[in-house]
XYZ file of C-alpha atoms in Angstrom:
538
model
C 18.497 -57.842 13.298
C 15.793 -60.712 12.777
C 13.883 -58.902 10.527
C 17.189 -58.091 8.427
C 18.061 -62.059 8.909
C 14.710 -63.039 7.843
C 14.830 -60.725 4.343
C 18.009 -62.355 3.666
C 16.075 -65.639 3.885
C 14.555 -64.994 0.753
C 17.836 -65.234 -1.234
C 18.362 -69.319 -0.255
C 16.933 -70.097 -3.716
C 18.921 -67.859 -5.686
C 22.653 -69.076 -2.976
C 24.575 -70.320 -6.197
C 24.597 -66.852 -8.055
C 25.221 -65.185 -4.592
C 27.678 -66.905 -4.071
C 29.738 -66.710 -7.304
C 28.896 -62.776 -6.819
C 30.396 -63.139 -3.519
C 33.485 -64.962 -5.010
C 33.785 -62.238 -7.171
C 33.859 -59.539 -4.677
C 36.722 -61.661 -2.439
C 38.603 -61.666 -5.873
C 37.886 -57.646 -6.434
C 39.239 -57.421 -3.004
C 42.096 -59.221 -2.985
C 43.068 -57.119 -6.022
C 42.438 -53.726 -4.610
C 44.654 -55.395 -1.300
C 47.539 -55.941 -4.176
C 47.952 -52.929 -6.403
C 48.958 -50.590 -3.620
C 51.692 -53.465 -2.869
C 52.307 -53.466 -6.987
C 52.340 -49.150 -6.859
C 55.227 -49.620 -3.388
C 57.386 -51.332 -5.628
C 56.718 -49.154 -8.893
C 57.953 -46.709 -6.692
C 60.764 -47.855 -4.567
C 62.457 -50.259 -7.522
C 61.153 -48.822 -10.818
C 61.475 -44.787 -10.131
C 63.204 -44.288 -7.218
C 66.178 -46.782 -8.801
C 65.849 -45.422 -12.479
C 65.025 -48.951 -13.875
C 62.734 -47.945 -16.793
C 62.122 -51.652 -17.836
C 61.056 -53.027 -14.757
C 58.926 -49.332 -14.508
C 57.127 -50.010 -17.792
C 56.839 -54.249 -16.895
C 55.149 -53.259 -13.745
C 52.686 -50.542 -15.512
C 51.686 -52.627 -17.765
C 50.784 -55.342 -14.996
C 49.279 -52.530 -13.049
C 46.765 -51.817 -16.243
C 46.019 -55.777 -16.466
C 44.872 -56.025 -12.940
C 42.481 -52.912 -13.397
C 41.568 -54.437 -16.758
C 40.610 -57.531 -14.633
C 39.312 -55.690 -11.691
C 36.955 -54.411 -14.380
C 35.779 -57.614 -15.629
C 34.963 -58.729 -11.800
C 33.190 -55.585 -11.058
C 30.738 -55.958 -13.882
C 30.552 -59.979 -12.794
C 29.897 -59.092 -9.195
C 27.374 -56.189 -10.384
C 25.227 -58.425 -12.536
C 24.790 -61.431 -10.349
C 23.691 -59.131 -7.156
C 21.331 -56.965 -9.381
C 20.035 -60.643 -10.793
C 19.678 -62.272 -7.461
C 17.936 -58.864 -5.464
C 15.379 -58.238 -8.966
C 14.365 -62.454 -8.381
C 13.997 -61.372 -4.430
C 11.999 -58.657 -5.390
C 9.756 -60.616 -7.818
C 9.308 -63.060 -5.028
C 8.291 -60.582 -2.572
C 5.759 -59.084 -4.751
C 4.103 -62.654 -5.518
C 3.847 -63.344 -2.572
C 2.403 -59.789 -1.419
C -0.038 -60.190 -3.807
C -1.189 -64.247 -3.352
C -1.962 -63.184 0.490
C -3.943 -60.155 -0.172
C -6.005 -62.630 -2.334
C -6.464 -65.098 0.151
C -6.880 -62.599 3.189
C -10.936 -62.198 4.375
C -13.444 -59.346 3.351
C -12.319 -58.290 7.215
C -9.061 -57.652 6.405
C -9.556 -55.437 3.838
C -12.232 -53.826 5.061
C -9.806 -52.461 7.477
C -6.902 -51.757 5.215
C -5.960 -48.957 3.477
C -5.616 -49.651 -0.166
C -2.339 -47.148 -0.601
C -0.845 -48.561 2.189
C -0.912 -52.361 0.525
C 0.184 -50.714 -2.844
C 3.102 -48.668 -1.150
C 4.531 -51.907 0.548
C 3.943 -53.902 -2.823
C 6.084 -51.508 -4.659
C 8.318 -49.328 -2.857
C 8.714 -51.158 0.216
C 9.499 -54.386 -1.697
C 12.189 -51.828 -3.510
C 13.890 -50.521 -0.376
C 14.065 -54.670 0.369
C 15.770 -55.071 -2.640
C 18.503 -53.019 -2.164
C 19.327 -55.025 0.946
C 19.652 -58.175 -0.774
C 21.464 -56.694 -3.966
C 24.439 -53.769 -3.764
C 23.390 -52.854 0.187
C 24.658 -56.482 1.987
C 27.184 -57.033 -0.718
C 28.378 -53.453 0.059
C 28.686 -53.986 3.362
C 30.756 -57.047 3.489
C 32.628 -55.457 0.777
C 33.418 -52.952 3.683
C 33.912 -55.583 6.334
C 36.044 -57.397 4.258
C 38.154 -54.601 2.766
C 38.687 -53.001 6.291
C 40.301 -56.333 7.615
C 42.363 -56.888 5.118
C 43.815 -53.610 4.674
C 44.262 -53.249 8.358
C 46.545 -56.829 8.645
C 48.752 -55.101 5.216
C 48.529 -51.871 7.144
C 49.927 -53.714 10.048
C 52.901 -55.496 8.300
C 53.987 -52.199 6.759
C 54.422 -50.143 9.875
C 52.416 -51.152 12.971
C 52.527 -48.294 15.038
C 51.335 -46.173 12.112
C 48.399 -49.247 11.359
C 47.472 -48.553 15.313
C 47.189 -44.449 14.792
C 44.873 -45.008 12.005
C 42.558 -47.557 13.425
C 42.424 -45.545 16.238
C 39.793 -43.819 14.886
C 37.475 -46.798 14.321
C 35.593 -47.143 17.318
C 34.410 -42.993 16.792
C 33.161 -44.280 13.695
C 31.275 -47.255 15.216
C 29.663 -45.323 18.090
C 28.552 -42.649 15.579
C 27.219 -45.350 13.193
C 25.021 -46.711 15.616
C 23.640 -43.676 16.987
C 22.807 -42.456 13.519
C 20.926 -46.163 13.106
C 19.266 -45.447 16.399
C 17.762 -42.168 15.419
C 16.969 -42.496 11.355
C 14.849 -46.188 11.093
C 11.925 -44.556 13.032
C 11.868 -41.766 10.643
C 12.417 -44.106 7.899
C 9.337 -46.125 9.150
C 7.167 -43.285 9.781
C 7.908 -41.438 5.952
C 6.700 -44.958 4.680
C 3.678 -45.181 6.295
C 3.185 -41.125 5.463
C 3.399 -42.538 1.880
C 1.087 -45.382 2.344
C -1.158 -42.319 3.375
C -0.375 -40.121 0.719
C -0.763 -42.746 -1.874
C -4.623 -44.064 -0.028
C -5.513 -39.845 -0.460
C -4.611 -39.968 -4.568
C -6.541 -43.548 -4.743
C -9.671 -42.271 -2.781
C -9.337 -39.033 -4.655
C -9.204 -40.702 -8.020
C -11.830 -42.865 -7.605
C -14.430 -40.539 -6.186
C -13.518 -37.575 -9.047
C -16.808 -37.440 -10.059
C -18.028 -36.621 -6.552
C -15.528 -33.969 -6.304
C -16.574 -32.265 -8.797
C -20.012 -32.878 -8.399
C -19.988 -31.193 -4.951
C -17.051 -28.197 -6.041
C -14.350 -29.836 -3.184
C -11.639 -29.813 -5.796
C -10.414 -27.044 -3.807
C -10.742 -28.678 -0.332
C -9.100 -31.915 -1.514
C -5.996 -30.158 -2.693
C -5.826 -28.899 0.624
C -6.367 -32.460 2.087
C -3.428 -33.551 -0.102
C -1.344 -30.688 0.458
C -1.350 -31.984 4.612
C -0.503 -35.122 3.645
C 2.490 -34.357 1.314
C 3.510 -31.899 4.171
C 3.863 -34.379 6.658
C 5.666 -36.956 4.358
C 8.011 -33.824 3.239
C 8.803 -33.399 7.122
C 9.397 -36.533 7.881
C 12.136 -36.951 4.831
C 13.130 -33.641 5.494
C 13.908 -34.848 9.250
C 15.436 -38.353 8.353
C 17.484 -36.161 5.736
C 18.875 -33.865 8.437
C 20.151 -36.405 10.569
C 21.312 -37.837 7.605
C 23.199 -34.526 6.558
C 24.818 -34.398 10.725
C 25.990 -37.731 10.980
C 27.490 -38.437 7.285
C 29.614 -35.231 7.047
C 30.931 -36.268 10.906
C 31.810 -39.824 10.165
C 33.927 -38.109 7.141
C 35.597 -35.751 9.135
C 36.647 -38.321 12.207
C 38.020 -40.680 9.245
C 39.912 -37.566 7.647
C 41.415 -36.587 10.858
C 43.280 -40.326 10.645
C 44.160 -39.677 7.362
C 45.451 -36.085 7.678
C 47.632 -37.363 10.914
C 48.757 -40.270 9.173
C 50.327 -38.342 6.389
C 51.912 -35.507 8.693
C 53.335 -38.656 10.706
C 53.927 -40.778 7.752
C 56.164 -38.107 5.944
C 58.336 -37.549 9.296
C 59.208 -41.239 8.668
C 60.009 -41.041 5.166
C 62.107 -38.357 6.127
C 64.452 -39.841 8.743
C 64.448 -42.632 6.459
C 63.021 -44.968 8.769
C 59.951 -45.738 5.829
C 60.384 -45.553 2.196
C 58.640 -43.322 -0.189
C 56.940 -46.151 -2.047
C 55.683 -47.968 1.625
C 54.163 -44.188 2.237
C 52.411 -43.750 -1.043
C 51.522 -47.613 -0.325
C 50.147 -46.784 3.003
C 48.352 -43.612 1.711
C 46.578 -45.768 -0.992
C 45.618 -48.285 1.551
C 44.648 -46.001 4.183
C 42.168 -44.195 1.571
C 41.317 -47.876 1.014
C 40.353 -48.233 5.027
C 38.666 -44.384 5.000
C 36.226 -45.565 1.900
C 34.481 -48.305 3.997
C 34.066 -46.130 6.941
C 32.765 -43.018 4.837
C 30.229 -45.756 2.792
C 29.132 -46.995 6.438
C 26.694 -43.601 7.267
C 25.098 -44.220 3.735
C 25.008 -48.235 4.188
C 23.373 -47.641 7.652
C 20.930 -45.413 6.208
C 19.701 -47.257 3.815
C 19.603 -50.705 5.819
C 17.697 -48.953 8.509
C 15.197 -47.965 5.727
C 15.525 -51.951 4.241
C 14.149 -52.553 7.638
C 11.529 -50.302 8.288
C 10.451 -51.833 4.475
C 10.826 -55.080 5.529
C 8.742 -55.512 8.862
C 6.007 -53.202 6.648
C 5.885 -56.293 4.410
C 6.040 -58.940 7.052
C 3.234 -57.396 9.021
C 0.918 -58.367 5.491
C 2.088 -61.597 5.162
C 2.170 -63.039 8.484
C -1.406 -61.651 8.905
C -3.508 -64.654 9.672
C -6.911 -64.733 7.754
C -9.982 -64.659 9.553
C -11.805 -67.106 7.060
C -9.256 -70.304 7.229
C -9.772 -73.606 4.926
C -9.638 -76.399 8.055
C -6.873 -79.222 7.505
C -9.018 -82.058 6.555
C -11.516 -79.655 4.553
C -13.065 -81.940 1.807
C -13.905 -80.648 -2.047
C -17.212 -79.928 -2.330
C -19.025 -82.500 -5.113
C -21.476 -81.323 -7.150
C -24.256 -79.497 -4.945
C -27.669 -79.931 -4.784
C -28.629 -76.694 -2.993
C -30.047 -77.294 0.100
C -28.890 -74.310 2.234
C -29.384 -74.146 6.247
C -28.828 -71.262 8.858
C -28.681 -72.689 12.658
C -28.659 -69.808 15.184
C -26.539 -67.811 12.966
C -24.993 -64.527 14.489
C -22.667 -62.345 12.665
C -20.686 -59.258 14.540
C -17.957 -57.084 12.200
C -14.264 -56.857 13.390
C -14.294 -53.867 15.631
C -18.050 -53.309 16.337
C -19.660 -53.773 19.660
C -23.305 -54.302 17.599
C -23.915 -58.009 16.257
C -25.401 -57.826 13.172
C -27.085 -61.067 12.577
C -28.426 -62.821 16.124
C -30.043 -66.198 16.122
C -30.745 -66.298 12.241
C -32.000 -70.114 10.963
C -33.810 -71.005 8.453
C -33.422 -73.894 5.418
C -33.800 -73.305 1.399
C -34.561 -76.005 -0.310
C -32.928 -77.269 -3.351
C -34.717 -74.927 -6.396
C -36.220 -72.396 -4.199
C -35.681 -68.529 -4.741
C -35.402 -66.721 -1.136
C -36.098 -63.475 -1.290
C -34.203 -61.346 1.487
C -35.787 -57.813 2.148
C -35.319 -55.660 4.869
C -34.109 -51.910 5.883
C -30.805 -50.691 4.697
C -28.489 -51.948 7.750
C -30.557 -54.904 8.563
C -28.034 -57.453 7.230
C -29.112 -58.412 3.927
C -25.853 -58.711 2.463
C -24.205 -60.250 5.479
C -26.444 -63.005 5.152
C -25.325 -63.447 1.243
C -21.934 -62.700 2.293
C -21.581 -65.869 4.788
C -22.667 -68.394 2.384
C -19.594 -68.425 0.053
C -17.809 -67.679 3.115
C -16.432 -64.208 2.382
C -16.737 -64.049 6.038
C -17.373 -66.617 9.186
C -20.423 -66.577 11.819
C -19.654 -65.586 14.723
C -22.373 -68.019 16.473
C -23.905 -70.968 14.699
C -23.282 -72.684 11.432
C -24.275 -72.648 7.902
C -25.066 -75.788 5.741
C -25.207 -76.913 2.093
C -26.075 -80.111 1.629
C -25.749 -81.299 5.458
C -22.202 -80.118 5.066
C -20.928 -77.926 7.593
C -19.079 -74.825 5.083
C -16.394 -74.460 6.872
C -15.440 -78.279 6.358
C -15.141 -77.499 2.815
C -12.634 -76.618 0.383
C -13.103 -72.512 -0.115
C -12.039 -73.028 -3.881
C -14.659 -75.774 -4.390
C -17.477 -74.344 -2.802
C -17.499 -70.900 -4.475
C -17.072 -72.311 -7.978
C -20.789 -73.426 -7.367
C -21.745 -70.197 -6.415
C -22.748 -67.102 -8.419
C -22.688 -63.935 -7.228
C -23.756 -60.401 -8.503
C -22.767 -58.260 -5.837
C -24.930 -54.650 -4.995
C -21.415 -52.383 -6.091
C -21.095 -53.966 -9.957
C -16.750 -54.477 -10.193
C -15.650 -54.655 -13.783
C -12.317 -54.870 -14.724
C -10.526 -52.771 -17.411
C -10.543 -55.325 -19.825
C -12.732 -56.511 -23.160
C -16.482 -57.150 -22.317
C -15.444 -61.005 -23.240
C -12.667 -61.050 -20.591
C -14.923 -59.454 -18.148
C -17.865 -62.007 -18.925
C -15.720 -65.341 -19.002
C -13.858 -64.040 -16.151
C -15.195 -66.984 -14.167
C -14.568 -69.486 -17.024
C -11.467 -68.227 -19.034
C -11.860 -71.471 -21.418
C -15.765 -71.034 -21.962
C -16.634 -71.593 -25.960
C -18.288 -68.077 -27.824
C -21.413 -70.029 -28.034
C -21.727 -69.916 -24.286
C -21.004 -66.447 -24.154
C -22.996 -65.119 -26.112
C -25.683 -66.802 -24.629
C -25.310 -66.147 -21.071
C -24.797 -62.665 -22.521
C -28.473 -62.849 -24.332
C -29.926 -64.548 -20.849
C -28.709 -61.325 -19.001
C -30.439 -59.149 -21.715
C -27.066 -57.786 -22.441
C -26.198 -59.220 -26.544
C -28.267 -56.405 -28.002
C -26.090 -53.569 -26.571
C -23.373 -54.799 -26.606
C -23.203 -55.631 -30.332
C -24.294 -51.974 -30.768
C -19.995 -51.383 -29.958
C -18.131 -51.303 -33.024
C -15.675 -53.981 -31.256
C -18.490 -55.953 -29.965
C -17.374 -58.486 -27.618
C -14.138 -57.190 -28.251
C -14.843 -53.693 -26.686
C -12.422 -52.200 -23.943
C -14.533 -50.833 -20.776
C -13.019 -48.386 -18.325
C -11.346 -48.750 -15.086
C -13.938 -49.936 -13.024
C -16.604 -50.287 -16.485
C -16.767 -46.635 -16.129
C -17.511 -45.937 -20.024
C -20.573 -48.192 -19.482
C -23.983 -46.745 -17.597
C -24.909 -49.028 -14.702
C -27.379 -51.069 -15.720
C -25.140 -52.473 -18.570
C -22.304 -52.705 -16.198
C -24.740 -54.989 -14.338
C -26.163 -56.789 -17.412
C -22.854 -58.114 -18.074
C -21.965 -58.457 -14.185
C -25.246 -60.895 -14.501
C -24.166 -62.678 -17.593
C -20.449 -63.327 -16.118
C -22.110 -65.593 -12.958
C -24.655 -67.255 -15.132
C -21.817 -68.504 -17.333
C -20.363 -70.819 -14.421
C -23.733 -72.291 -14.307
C -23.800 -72.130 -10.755
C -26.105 -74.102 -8.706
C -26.181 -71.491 -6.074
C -27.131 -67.701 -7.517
C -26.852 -64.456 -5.211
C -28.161 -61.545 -6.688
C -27.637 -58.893 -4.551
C -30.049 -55.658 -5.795
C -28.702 -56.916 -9.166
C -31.145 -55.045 -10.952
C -31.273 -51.625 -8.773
C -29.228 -49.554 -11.793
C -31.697 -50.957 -14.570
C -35.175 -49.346 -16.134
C -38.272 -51.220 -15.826
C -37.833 -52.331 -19.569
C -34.504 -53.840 -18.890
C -35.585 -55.107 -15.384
C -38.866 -57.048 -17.349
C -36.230 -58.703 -19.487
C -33.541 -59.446 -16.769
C -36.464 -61.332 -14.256
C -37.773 -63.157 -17.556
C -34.091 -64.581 -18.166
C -33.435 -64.949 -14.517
C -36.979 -67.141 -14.006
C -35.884 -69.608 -16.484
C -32.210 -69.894 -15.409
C -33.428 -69.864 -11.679
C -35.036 -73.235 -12.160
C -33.144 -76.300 -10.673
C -31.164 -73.471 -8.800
C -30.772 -72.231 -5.212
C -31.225 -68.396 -5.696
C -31.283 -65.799 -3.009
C -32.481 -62.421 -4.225
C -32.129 -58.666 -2.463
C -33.620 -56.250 -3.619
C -35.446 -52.973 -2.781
C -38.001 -53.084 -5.816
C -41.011 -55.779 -4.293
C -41.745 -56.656 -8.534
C -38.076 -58.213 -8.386
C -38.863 -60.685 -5.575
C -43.142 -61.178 -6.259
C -41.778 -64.854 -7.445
C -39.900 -65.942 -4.573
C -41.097 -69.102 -2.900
């Protein structure tokens, strides 16, 4: 139960509307207690007697209550829905604001379906537990005992026949509990899975086709939809054995209660109206117990949902801003390594052993090696993406990881080797950095990054919507404007990671010519593969 307890957490800020809803469900319930009372005496003084006034005075009472019943249904309805759609919204927030603070590491490991399943339909399974499912529940609870005590004061040896039944019910209950959340776990996972395939699939279309595996990726999908059938197939079964049997152990009570009920009525020792009273209230106590298998079901699933999203957001990031980490003031751009090693989560071979060297402020170092050799994990550890291993990094005789992570990457910019637009205008995707920045400055970080010219060649200009991922755009414009969106923050510390691998020569002579003014007065640190990109470097 604590990860059920800790869900319901999550509904503190919202406890005023919860608890009017709540109010509203004791007041449904104390209704639905009263109008089989209201139909014993319909029967008993209004029929039974022949008193056709007090018959049509108690009808019309009988319509006012459902008439209000009504009114508290849709009060109790809204509030819930309100109060589990605000818990939802939370979730999702907050989903989302740790994935953006988790390390590279993390997500290097992650499965991108996976975090989009539990950000959607985990979160929605969680929902239902703090809207209709809990409320439901209690509803059950709350029903059960109070039609049991009326139950009671009409005839208690009848009351004890039909709560016989009750611990059946319970045992069943939890055995069905035992056997579905598993399932219910595992089917959510599948479609983590299932949802990573279409995502991978999606994104790598082009080399599908490219290499004819349309064929053999349908089958790929095809195993994974299998096995998340199966598994909703099996929760589904159980679901199908234990609902049907809770039914039939509650109908039993009901079908002996009736047979005994009518022997009464009888030998006159119960009235008609106290056994049509009793029949209404022991449908009342059979409802409850028949919603329980679905309830169960569906709070076993909340569950399952639940710890799926707890496991994200009590992950603890590798990359952690200390306590008493400082802002970083405006840098100058000295840069040290001291004994610097660097080993990925999950590999037994460091990567970086012993690396130290200093860049001064205004130098451009140029970083060439073999493909593997740790070029970009050496670019990587400077704004921190990731944490040595062994030794420390400086910038400005500050240790990095006594600084603030928002302060120190501000003063960095980066154009990574894989060039990430997003599917917005070419503006949005060049001020991304500075949201606020003034055309002027656009346009002329654009025109540094030898990108103006083509893009003005657009009908919307500026104003022109690239695809997901920039795919309408070739790749040396995607990194032309990839260039011109980390000039913009006027960093004093520029990584340019093969930034000019996707380009012709042309474009490449007017790229370094842009970059060798802008480098001055800057710490730059260039990769790249092409020796004329780095001749410069001091």
């Amino acid at each position: 139960m604590r990860t059920i307890w800790r869900i319901l957490t999550w509904v503190k800020p919202y406890w005023f509307k919860e608890a009017l809803a709540y109010l509203t469900l004791l007041s449904i319930n104390g209704l639905q207690i009263y109008i089989p009372l209201l139909i014993r005496r319909i029967v008993d003084e209004g029929i039974s007697k022949e008193d056709f006034r007090l018959l049509a005075l108690l009808s019309l009472t009988l319509i006012g209550l459902d008439l209000l019943r009504g009114v508290f249904n849709f009060l109790e309805g809204y509030l819930t829905e309100w109060v589990s759609q605000y818990v939802a919204y939370d979730f999702r927030n907050a989903i989302y604001r740790k994935l953006q603070h988790l390390s590279f590491s993390y997500h290097d490991r992650s499965q991108t379906g996976q975090l989009l399943s539990r950000a959607t339909s985990d979160v929605d399974r969680v929902r239902f537990l703090t809207g209709r499912g809990l409320l439901r529940l209690i509803d059950s609870f709350v029903l059960f005992a109070g039609t049991a005590i009326i139950l009671i004061r009409i005839n208690p040896v009848l009351a004890l026949m039909s709560l016989a039944t009750v611990p059946f019910i319970y045992l069943v209950s939890q055995r069905f509990a035992t056997h579905v959340r598993p399932l219910f776990w595992l089917a959510q996972n599948q479609l983590g899975e299932l949802a990573t395939r279409i995502q991978d699939n999606l994104t790598g279309l082009r080399i599908v086709k490219a290499f004819a595996q349309e064929e053999a990726e349908i089958k790929r999908f095809t195993t994974k939809n299998e096995e998340l059938f199966d598994s909703n197939v099996r929760a589904s079964r159980q679901r199908s054995i234990y609902a049907p049997l809770l039914d039939l152990i509650a109908n039993l009570g009901t079908v002996f209660i009736i047979w005994y009920g009518g022997t009464l009525v009888i030998r006159h020792q119960l009235t008609l109206g106290e056994l049509v009273a009793f029949n209404s209230y022991l449908l009342q106590l059979v409802m409850p117990m028949r919603r329980l298998g679905f309830l169960i079901s569906m709070l076993s699933q909340a569950q399952a949902s639940g710890e799926r999203i707890f496991e994200i957001l009590d992950t603890e990031s590798e990359v952690k801003e200390a306590p008493d980490a400082i802002p970083m003031p405006r840098v100058e751009g000295s840069i040290k390594f001291e004994n610097v090693g660097f080993q990925y989560f999950g590999s037994t071979k460091p990567v970086l052993q012993n690396v130290s060297f200093a860049a001064e402020p205004g130098q451009v170092i140029a970083v060439l090696g073999a493909t593997g050799s740790g070029k970009s994990t050496i670019i990587n550890l400077i704004p921190r993406f990731y944490d040595p291993t062994e030794g420390r990094i400086l910038i400005d005789g500050i240790d990095i990881r006594k600084i603030k992570l928002e302060s120190l990457r501000r003063q960095i910019g980066i154009v990574l080797q894989e060039t990430r637009l997003f599917a917005a205008t070419i503006r949005e995707n060049i001020t991304f950095g500075r949201p606020d920045t003034a055309e002027e400055e656009m346009i002329a970080a654009a025109k540094a990054a030898a990108a103006h010219d083509f893009i003005m060649s657009f009908p919307d200009g500026y104003n022109t919507v690239v695809g997901e991922r920039g795919v309408t755009l070739s790749g040396g414009q995607r990194q032309r404007i990839a260039i011109a969106r980390a000039l913009l923050v006027d960093p004093r510390i520029l990584i340019l990671d093969d930034s000019t691998s996707s380009v012709d020569a042309e474009t490449e002579r007017l790229i370094q010519q842009a970059l060798a003014h802008l480098m001055k007065g800057r710490t730059s640190f260039v990769i790249a593969q092409r020796l004329s990109s780095v001749r410069n470097a001091d």
